[in-house]
Coordinates of C-alpha atoms in Angstrom, one line a residue:
X1 CA 52.1 186.5 -49.2
X2 CA 55.5 187.7 -48.0
X3 CA 58.9 188.4 -49.6
X4 CA 62.3 188.6 -47.9
X5 CA 64.9 191.1 -49.2
X6 CA 67.9 192.6 -47.5
X7 CA 66.9 190.7 -44.4
X8 CA 63.6 192.7 -44.2
X9 CA 60.3 191.0 -43.9
X10 CA 57.1 192.4 -45.1
X11 CA 53.7 191.7 -43.7
X12 CA 51.2 189.4 -45.3
X13 CA 48.8 192.3 -45.9
X14 CA 50.6 193.3 -49.1
X15 CA 50.1 197.0 -48.3
X16 CA 53.9 197.7 -48.1
X17 CA 54.0 198.1 -44.3
X18 CA 57.1 196.6 -42.7
X19 CA 56.7 193.7 -40.3
X20 CA 58.4 195.5 -37.3
X21 CA 58.2 192.6 -35.0
X22 CA 60.1 190.3 -37.4
X23 CA 62.8 193.0 -38.0
X24 CA 63.3 193.3 -34.3
X25 CA 63.9 189.6 -33.9
X26 CA 66.4 189.5 -36.7
X27 CA 68.3 192.4 -35.2
X28 CA 68.5 190.7 -31.8
X29 CA 69.8 187.5 -33.4
X30 CA 72.6 189.4 -35.2
X31 CA 73.7 191.1 -31.9
X32 CA 73.9 187.7 -30.1
X33 CA 76.1 186.2 -32.9
X34 CA 78.5 189.2 -32.7
X35 CA 78.8 189.0 -29.0
X36 CA 79.6 185.2 -29.2
X37 CA 82.3 185.9 -31.8
X38 CA 83.8 188.6 -29.6
X39 CA 83.9 186.2 -26.6
X40 CA 85.4 183.4 -28.6
X41 CA 88.0 185.8 -30.1
X42 CA 89.0 186.9 -26.6
X43 CA 89.6 183.3 -25.6
X44 CA 91.7 182.8 -28.7
X45 CA 93.6 186.0 -27.9
X46 CA 94.3 184.8 -24.4
X47 CA 95.7 181.5 -25.6
X48 CA 97.9 183.3 -28.1
X49 CA 99.3 185.6 -25.5
X50 CA 100.1 182.7 -23.2
X51 CA 102.0 181.0 -26.0
X52 CA 104.0 184.1 -26.6
X53 CA 104.8 184.5 -22.9
X54 CA 105.9 180.9 -22.7
X55 CA 108.1 181.3 -25.7
X56 CA 109.7 184.4 -24.2
X57 CA 110.4 182.6 -20.9
X58 CA 112.1 179.7 -22.6
X59 CA 114.1 182.0 -24.8
X60 CA 115.2 184.1 -21.9
X61 CA 116.6 181.0 -20.1
X62 CA 118.7 180.0 -23.0
X63 CA 116.8 176.8 -23.6
X64 CA 117.8 175.4 -20.1
X65 CA 114.7 176.2 -18.2
X66 CA 114.5 173.9 -15.1
X67 CA 118.1 172.9 -15.4
X68 CA 119.6 175.2 -12.7
X69 CA 122.9 177.0 -13.2
X70 CA 123.9 177.1 -16.9
X71 CA 127.5 176.3 -15.8
X72 CA 126.5 173.1 -14.0
X73 CA 128.3 170.1 -15.4
X74 CA 130.7 172.2 -17.4
X75 CA 134.2 170.7 -17.5
X76 CA 137.0 172.9 -16.1
X77 CA 138.9 174.8 -18.7
X78 CA 142.6 173.9 -19.1
X79 CA 143.5 177.0 -17.0
X80 CA 141.5 175.6 -14.1
X81 CA 143.4 172.4 -13.9
X82 CA 146.5 172.0 -11.6
X83 CA 149.6 172.9 -13.4
X84 CA 151.8 170.3 -11.7
X85 CA 150.4 166.8 -11.7
X86 CA 153.7 165.0 -11.2
X87 CA 153.7 165.4 -7.4
X88 CA 154.2 162.0 -5.7
X89 CA 151.3 160.3 -4.0
X90 CA 151.4 159.8 -0.2
X91 CA 153.4 156.7 0.7
X92 CA 153.0 154.4 3.6
X93 CA 155.6 152.2 5.3
X94 CA 155.5 148.6 4.4
X95 CA 157.1 147.6 7.7
X96 CA 154.5 146.3 10.1
X97 CA 154.7 147.7 13.7
X98 CA 156.1 145.3 16.3
X99 CA 153.6 143.1 18.1
X100 CA 152.7 144.1 21.6
X101 CA 154.7 142.5 24.4
X102 CA 153.4 139.1 25.6
X103 CA 152.4 139.4 29.3
X104 CA 153.6 135.9 30.0
X105 CA 157.1 137.0 29.0
X106 CA 157.1 139.3 32.0
X107 CA 156.2 136.7 34.6
X108 CA 158.3 133.8 33.3
X109 CA 161.6 134.9 34.7
X110 CA 163.1 137.2 37.3
X111 CA 165.0 139.1 34.7
X112 CA 161.8 140.8 33.5
X113 CA 159.5 140.4 36.4
X114 CA 160.7 143.2 38.5
X115 CA 157.5 144.3 40.3
X116 CA 157.4 143.7 44.1
X117 CA 155.8 140.5 45.3
X118 CA 153.4 141.3 48.1
X119 CA 150.3 139.8 49.7
X120 CA 148.2 142.8 48.9
X121 CA 149.4 142.8 45.3
X122 CA 148.0 139.3 44.9
X123 CA 145.1 139.3 47.3
X124 CA 143.9 142.9 47.8
X125 CA 141.0 144.1 49.9
X126 CA 139.0 142.4 52.6
X127 CA 136.9 140.2 50.4
X128 CA 136.9 138.4 47.1
X129 CA 133.8 138.6 44.8
X130 CA 133.4 136.2 42.0
X131 CA 130.1 136.7 40.2
X132 CA 127.5 136.6 43.0
X133 CA 129.8 134.8 45.4
X134 CA 131.5 136.7 48.2
X135 CA 134.5 135.2 50.0
X136 CA 135.7 136.9 53.2
X137 CA 139.5 137.2 53.6
X138 CA 141.1 136.0 56.9
X139 CA 144.7 135.9 57.8
X140 CA 147.7 136.4 55.4
X141 CA 151.4 135.8 55.6
X142 CA 154.6 136.2 53.6
X143 CA 157.9 134.5 54.2
X144 CA 161.3 134.1 52.4
X145 CA 161.5 130.6 54.1
X146 CA 159.0 128.8 51.9
X147 CA 159.1 125.6 54.0
X148 CA 157.5 127.3 57.0
X149 CA 154.1 127.5 55.2
X150 CA 154.0 123.8 54.2
X151 CA 153.1 120.4 55.5
X152 CA 154.9 117.1 54.8
X153 CA 157.4 117.0 52.0
X154 CA 156.3 120.1 50.1
X155 CA 158.7 122.3 52.1
X156 CA 161.7 120.4 50.8
X157 CA 160.4 120.4 47.3
X158 CA 160.0 124.1 47.3
X159 CA 163.4 124.7 48.9
X160 CA 165.3 122.3 46.6
X161 CA 163.9 124.1 43.5
X162 CA 165.0 127.5 44.7
X163 CA 161.7 129.0 46.1
X164 CA 162.4 132.7 46.9
X165 CA 159.1 133.6 48.7
X166 CA 155.8 132.1 49.8
X167 CA 152.7 134.2 50.4
X168 CA 149.5 132.9 51.7
X169 CA 145.9 134.1 52.3
X170 CA 142.8 132.4 53.7
X171 CA 139.2 132.9 52.5
X172 CA 136.0 131.6 54.0
X173 CA 132.4 131.2 52.8
X174 CA 129.5 129.3 54.2
X175 CA 131.4 127.1 56.6
X176 CA 134.2 126.4 54.1
X177 CA 137.8 127.8 54.4
X178 CA 140.5 127.7 51.8
X179 CA 144.2 128.8 52.1
X180 CA 145.9 129.7 48.8
X181 CA 149.7 130.0 48.6
X182 CA 151.9 131.4 45.8
X183 CA 155.5 130.3 45.7
X184 CA 158.0 132.5 43.7
X185 CA 160.9 131.0 41.7
X186 CA 163.5 132.5 39.4
X187 CA 162.3 130.7 36.3
X188 CA 159.2 129.1 34.8
X189 CA 161.1 125.7 34.6
X190 CA 161.7 125.6 38.3
X191 CA 158.1 126.4 39.1
X192 CA 156.9 123.6 36.9
X193 CA 159.3 121.2 38.4
X194 CA 158.2 122.0 41.9
X195 CA 154.6 121.3 40.9
X196 CA 155.6 118.0 39.3
X197 CA 157.4 116.9 42.4
X198 CA 154.8 118.2 44.9
X199 CA 154.1 116.0 47.8
X200 CA 152.5 116.8 51.1
X201 CA 150.8 120.1 50.9
X202 CA 150.3 123.7 51.9
X203 CA 149.8 124.5 55.6
X204 CA 146.3 126.0 56.3
X205 CA 146.5 129.5 57.8
X206 CA 144.0 130.3 60.6
X207 CA 143.2 133.7 62.2
X208 CA 141.3 136.8 61.1
X209 CA 138.0 135.1 62.0
X210 CA 138.9 131.7 60.8
X211 CA 139.5 128.9 63.3
X212 CA 142.1 126.1 62.7
X213 CA 141.1 123.8 59.9
X214 CA 142.6 121.0 57.8
X215 CA 145.1 120.0 60.5
X216 CA 145.6 116.8 62.6
X217 CA 145.1 114.4 59.7
X218 CA 141.7 115.8 58.5
X219 CA 140.9 114.9 54.9
X220 CA 140.9 118.1 52.9
X221 CA 141.0 119.2 49.2
X222 CA 144.5 120.0 47.9
X223 CA 145.5 121.4 44.5
X224 CA 148.7 122.6 42.8
X225 CA 149.5 124.4 39.6
X226 CA 151.9 126.8 38.0
X227 CA 151.9 129.8 35.6
X228 CA 155.1 131.6 34.6
X229 CA 157.6 131.5 37.4
X230 CA 154.9 131.1 40.0
X231 CA 153.6 127.9 41.6
X232 CA 150.3 128.1 43.5
X233 CA 148.8 125.7 45.9
X234 CA 145.5 125.4 47.9
X235 CA 144.2 123.5 50.8
X236 CA 140.5 123.7 51.8
X237 CA 137.9 122.1 54.0
X238 CA 135.2 122.5 56.5
X239 CA 135.6 124.8 59.5
X240 CA 133.8 122.3 61.7
X241 CA 136.5 119.6 61.0
X242 CA 134.4 117.3 58.8
X243 CA 136.3 115.4 56.2
X244 CA 135.9 116.4 52.6
X245 CA 134.5 114.0 50.0
X246 CA 133.9 114.2 46.3
X247 CA 130.3 115.0 47.0
X248 CA 131.1 118.2 48.8
X249 CA 130.5 120.6 45.9
X250 CA 130.7 123.7 48.0
X251 CA 134.3 123.0 49.0
X252 CA 135.2 122.4 45.3
X253 CA 133.4 125.6 44.3
X254 CA 135.3 127.8 46.8
X255 CA 138.6 126.2 45.8
X256 CA 137.8 126.8 42.1
X257 CA 137.1 130.5 42.7
X258 CA 140.4 131.0 44.5
X259 CA 142.5 129.1 42.0
X260 CA 140.9 131.0 39.1
X261 CA 141.4 134.3 40.9
X262 CA 145.1 133.5 41.7
X263 CA 145.8 132.7 38.0
X264 CA 144.2 136.0 36.9
X265 CA 146.3 137.9 39.4
X266 CA 149.5 136.4 38.1
X267 CA 148.5 137.1 34.5
X268 CA 147.5 140.7 35.4
X269 CA 150.9 141.2 36.9
X270 CA 152.4 140.3 33.5
X271 CA 149.9 142.6 31.7
X272 CA 150.8 145.6 33.8
X273 CA 154.5 145.2 33.2
X274 CA 154.1 144.5 29.5
X275 CA 152.0 147.7 29.1
X276 CA 154.7 149.7 31.0
X277 CA 157.4 148.3 28.7
X278 CA 155.4 149.2 25.6
X279 CA 154.8 152.7 26.8
X280 CA 158.5 153.3 27.7
X281 CA 160.4 155.6 25.2
X282 CA 162.7 152.7 24.1
X283 CA 159.9 150.2 24.2

């Protein structure tokens, strides 16, 4: 029989001798519980300290932790604002600048078209390149007697309309030769009239590696046109004397290259003089 009092345990012999083994077990159990309580208390203490530190950090930042400068977003005080807000805003002129000069104005009459008229100015270099097509330049000429570079009635037409100068240049490519001539008049109206009245044609120009062509009644391709105060004419055909037909696309192609180039050169003449006028101090 055993009795428990004060946590002590007495042996079953009833002789009053303590049960030392049981007492030892009880003591060990109490030590374990105390140790667990101490560990748990330490964890709670750590949490409490962390909360205190966090509170201190938030308090030290004035409640704006993570928001950057405490002055960010603050409106300027009245003293920071400009004192005078009545200054006028920048103004811009409502007058539009004058349009650039029209290049055609500078090639439509002798009063503005003052640049020298030369063969090299219209037909520079020794060859003409249009895309992948190369045309070799032959002979050139310039005359104040326009009729000397014509055939048939064209000479009289040019003279009667006041032709001042006729320049010519011949180009050749793949057995085809074309002579292009530019006749200069005082006004655009006279150049147009000369083209409208054109009869006969330009005289082909041989030399410079080009034999005589489109002479003696040979059928050749002839064209006439005008731009500004300039009338321009072409005559083209085969170097071997064959007659030109509508099926001879190569003759038409060379002629087209030369007429396009001549038109561009006349227009470029106007562009240069218009640019010079715009750059002048009183332009």
